[in-house]
Amino acid sequence: MLEKINALLAETEHFFAKTKDELEEFRIKMLSKKGEISNLFVEFKNVPNELKKEVGQTLNVLKNKAQEKIEHLRIALENDEVQADLDLSLTSYPSNLGTRHPLSHMRNEIIEVFTRLGFVISEGPEIEDDWHVFSALNFPAEHPARDMQDTFFIEKNPDIMLRTHTSSVQVRVMDNQKPPIRTISPGRVFRNEAISARAHCIFHQIEGLYIDKDVSFADLKQTLLYFAKEIFGAETKIRLRPSYFPFTEPSAEMDISCSLCGGKGCNVCKHTGWLEILGCGMVDPNVLESNGIDSKVYTGFAFGMGIERMTMLKYGIKDLRRFFENDVRFLKQF
Ligand code: PHE
């Protein structure tokens, strides 16, 4: 019996299968219920006691070797099959590339215009304290913008909040840099407002700040005119209307001639021929002083605009909520 087992061991060792059928044939011969190994186990009870140990061990070795060999060849044959199916000349699967979000397009375009003028990008945190959002920007204690209506507070006393505008980044830049300062700060801002076609509780702004000796309102106007022409076309006109912001004096709101009707009057500009796009002004001396900049030596201008609004005007989008719905049919158009 031992001879028989050793012969089968040698056969197993040398066995090789070129096809699955050959392998299956071998498996049936060796391991099936009526196969060689099962038969040997049946015969095993006739083996004399003194040989039982040796024969039993060898028989187990044979069984394991046969199982190992079959498994090994099965995997090898399967891999060959996969490789035979692989056509390396085929093009790869069409990968579904995303597109840049329209707000990112607009932000990048705005940044590009200002970097050409020497502005550098700065960023600040979305969670801010009262100093950076309000106090350092000359907001009187009773100013309505501090009201719970507008601001999402995270903690009260001391107040921690989600920033309501990117003007907070101005403060951080003035903290860390000495004039001349020429920076733009894009970022997300948050206001406790009802969501509608025209307003959202989350939106994006870009802030601009320029501080140096002898910066004048004329510099502000020229910078913004250049910007408006670059974004909305060379024929674009701007007008500045007096306005109020605590952190600028004088302050203004800037309109551009309606990019859709060219100023003749249409639904979008409500037949005025003008579209309001940003707030701006000369940095209030109180703000410079609060941030350690000598207001007798330096002057500056600042401006802030909503990226959603700019994108809506540029592409004629009527509902601001589209930007946040992530509907690819909308997003793919940009
Ligand atoms: N922070 C203002 C706003 O959110 C915009 C602004 C920025 C106005 C800078 C003037 C100067 O409405």
PDB file of N, CA and C and ligand atoms in Angstrom, residues 164-165 167 170 191 205 207 245 247-248 279-281 302-304, ligand 1:
ATOM      1  N   THR A 164     -19.668  86.924   8.483  1.00  0.00           N
ATOM      2  CA  THR A 164     -20.766  87.384   7.623  1.00  0.00           C
ATOM      3  C   THR A 164     -20.244  88.057   6.367  1.00  0.00           C
ATOM      4  N   HIS A 165     -18.959  88.349   6.360  1.00  0.00           N
ATOM      5  CA  HIS A 165     -18.327  88.919   5.159  1.00  0.00           C
ATOM      6  C   HIS A 165     -16.836  88.619   5.190  1.00  0.00           C
ATOM      7  N   SER A 167     -14.613  90.732   4.852  1.00  0.00           N
ATOM      8  CA  SER A 167     -13.844  91.874   5.374  1.00  0.00           C
ATOM      9  C   SER A 167     -13.033  91.472   6.606  1.00  0.00           C
ATOM     10  N   GLN A 170      -9.419  91.160   5.836  1.00  0.00           N
ATOM     11  CA  GLN A 170      -8.669  92.436   5.848  1.00  0.00           C
ATOM     12  C   GLN A 170      -7.960  92.610   7.178  1.00  0.00           C
ATOM     13  N   ARG A 191     -24.823  84.073   6.369  1.00  0.00           N
ATOM     14  CA  ARG A 191     -25.774  85.023   6.966  1.00  0.00           C
ATOM     15  C   ARG A 191     -27.088  84.320   7.229  1.00  0.00           C
ATOM     16  N   GLN A 205     -17.809  85.533  -1.286  1.00  0.00           N
ATOM     17  CA  GLN A 205     -17.413  86.911  -1.582  1.00  0.00           C
ATOM     18  C   GLN A 205     -15.946  86.959  -1.985  1.00  0.00           C
ATOM     19  N   GLU A 207     -12.987  89.889  -1.425  1.00  0.00           N
ATOM     20  CA  GLU A 207     -12.684  91.159  -0.782  1.00  0.00           C
ATOM     21  C   GLU A 207     -11.400  91.698  -1.391  1.00  0.00           C
ATOM     22  N   PHE A 245     -20.800 102.013   4.693  1.00  0.00           N
ATOM     23  CA  PHE A 245     -20.273 100.843   5.387  1.00  0.00           C
ATOM     24  C   PHE A 245     -19.481 101.379   6.566  1.00  0.00           C
ATOM     25  N   PHE A 247     -16.798 100.482   7.817  1.00  0.00           N
ATOM     26  CA  PHE A 247     -15.334 100.379   7.700  1.00  0.00           C
ATOM     27  C   PHE A 247     -14.757 101.189   6.554  1.00  0.00           C
ATOM     28  N   THR A 248     -15.600 101.870   5.782  1.00  0.00           N
ATOM     29  CA  THR A 248     -15.069 102.729   4.715  1.00  0.00           C
ATOM     30  C   THR A 248     -15.704 104.117   4.810  1.00  0.00           C
ATOM     31  N   GLY A 279     -19.702  96.659  -3.200  1.00  0.00           N
ATOM     32  CA  GLY A 279     -19.572  97.747  -2.246  1.00  0.00           C
ATOM     33  C   GLY A 279     -18.097  98.099  -2.119  1.00  0.00           C
ATOM     34  N   CYS A 280     -17.822  99.387  -1.889  1.00  0.00           N
ATOM     35  CA  CYS A 280     -16.415  99.778  -1.822  1.00  0.00           C
ATOM     36  C   CYS A 280     -16.268 101.089  -1.057  1.00  0.00           C
ATOM     37  N   GLY A 281     -15.044 101.538  -0.924  1.00  0.00           N
ATOM     38  CA  GLY A 281     -14.816 102.830  -0.278  1.00  0.00           C
ATOM     39  C   GLY A 281     -13.371 102.978   0.159  1.00  0.00           C
ATOM     40  N   ALA A 302     -10.950  99.682  -0.164  1.00  0.00           N
ATOM     41  CA  ALA A 302     -11.392  98.288  -0.023  1.00  0.00           C
ATOM     42  C   ALA A 302     -12.653  98.111  -0.850  1.00  0.00           C
ATOM     43  N   PHE A 303     -12.876  96.882  -1.256  1.00  0.00           N
ATOM     44  CA  PHE A 303     -14.127  96.591  -1.953  1.00  0.00           C
ATOM     45  C   PHE A 303     -14.500  95.144  -1.665  1.00  0.00           C
ATOM     46  N   GLY A 304     -15.778  94.844  -1.813  1.00  0.00           N
ATOM     47  CA  GLY A 304     -16.219  93.468  -1.584  1.00  0.00           C
ATOM     48  C   GLY A 304     -17.369  93.161  -2.519  1.00  0.00           C
TER      49      GLY A 304
HETATM   50  N1  PHE B   1     -18.218  93.705   3.455  1.00  0.00           N
HETATM   51  C1  PHE B   1     -19.200  94.386   2.646  1.00  0.00           C
HETATM   52  C2  PHE B   1     -20.431  93.486   2.517  1.00  0.00           C
HETATM   53  O1  PHE B   1     -20.356  92.333   2.858  1.00  0.00           O
HETATM   54  C3  PHE B   1     -18.682  94.741   1.297  1.00  0.00           C
HETATM   55  C4  PHE B   1     -17.570  95.740   1.335  1.00  0.00           C
HETATM   56  C5  PHE B   1     -16.239  95.335   1.428  1.00  0.00           C
HETATM   57  C6  PHE B   1     -17.837  97.093   1.287  1.00  0.00           C
HETATM   58  C7  PHE B   1     -15.231  96.273   1.462  1.00  0.00           C
HETATM   59  C8  PHE B   1     -16.833  98.036   1.314  1.00  0.00           C
HETATM   60  C9  PHE B   1     -15.542  97.618   1.400  1.00  0.00           C
HETATM   61  O2  PHE B   1     -21.474  93.914   2.089  1.00  0.00           O
END
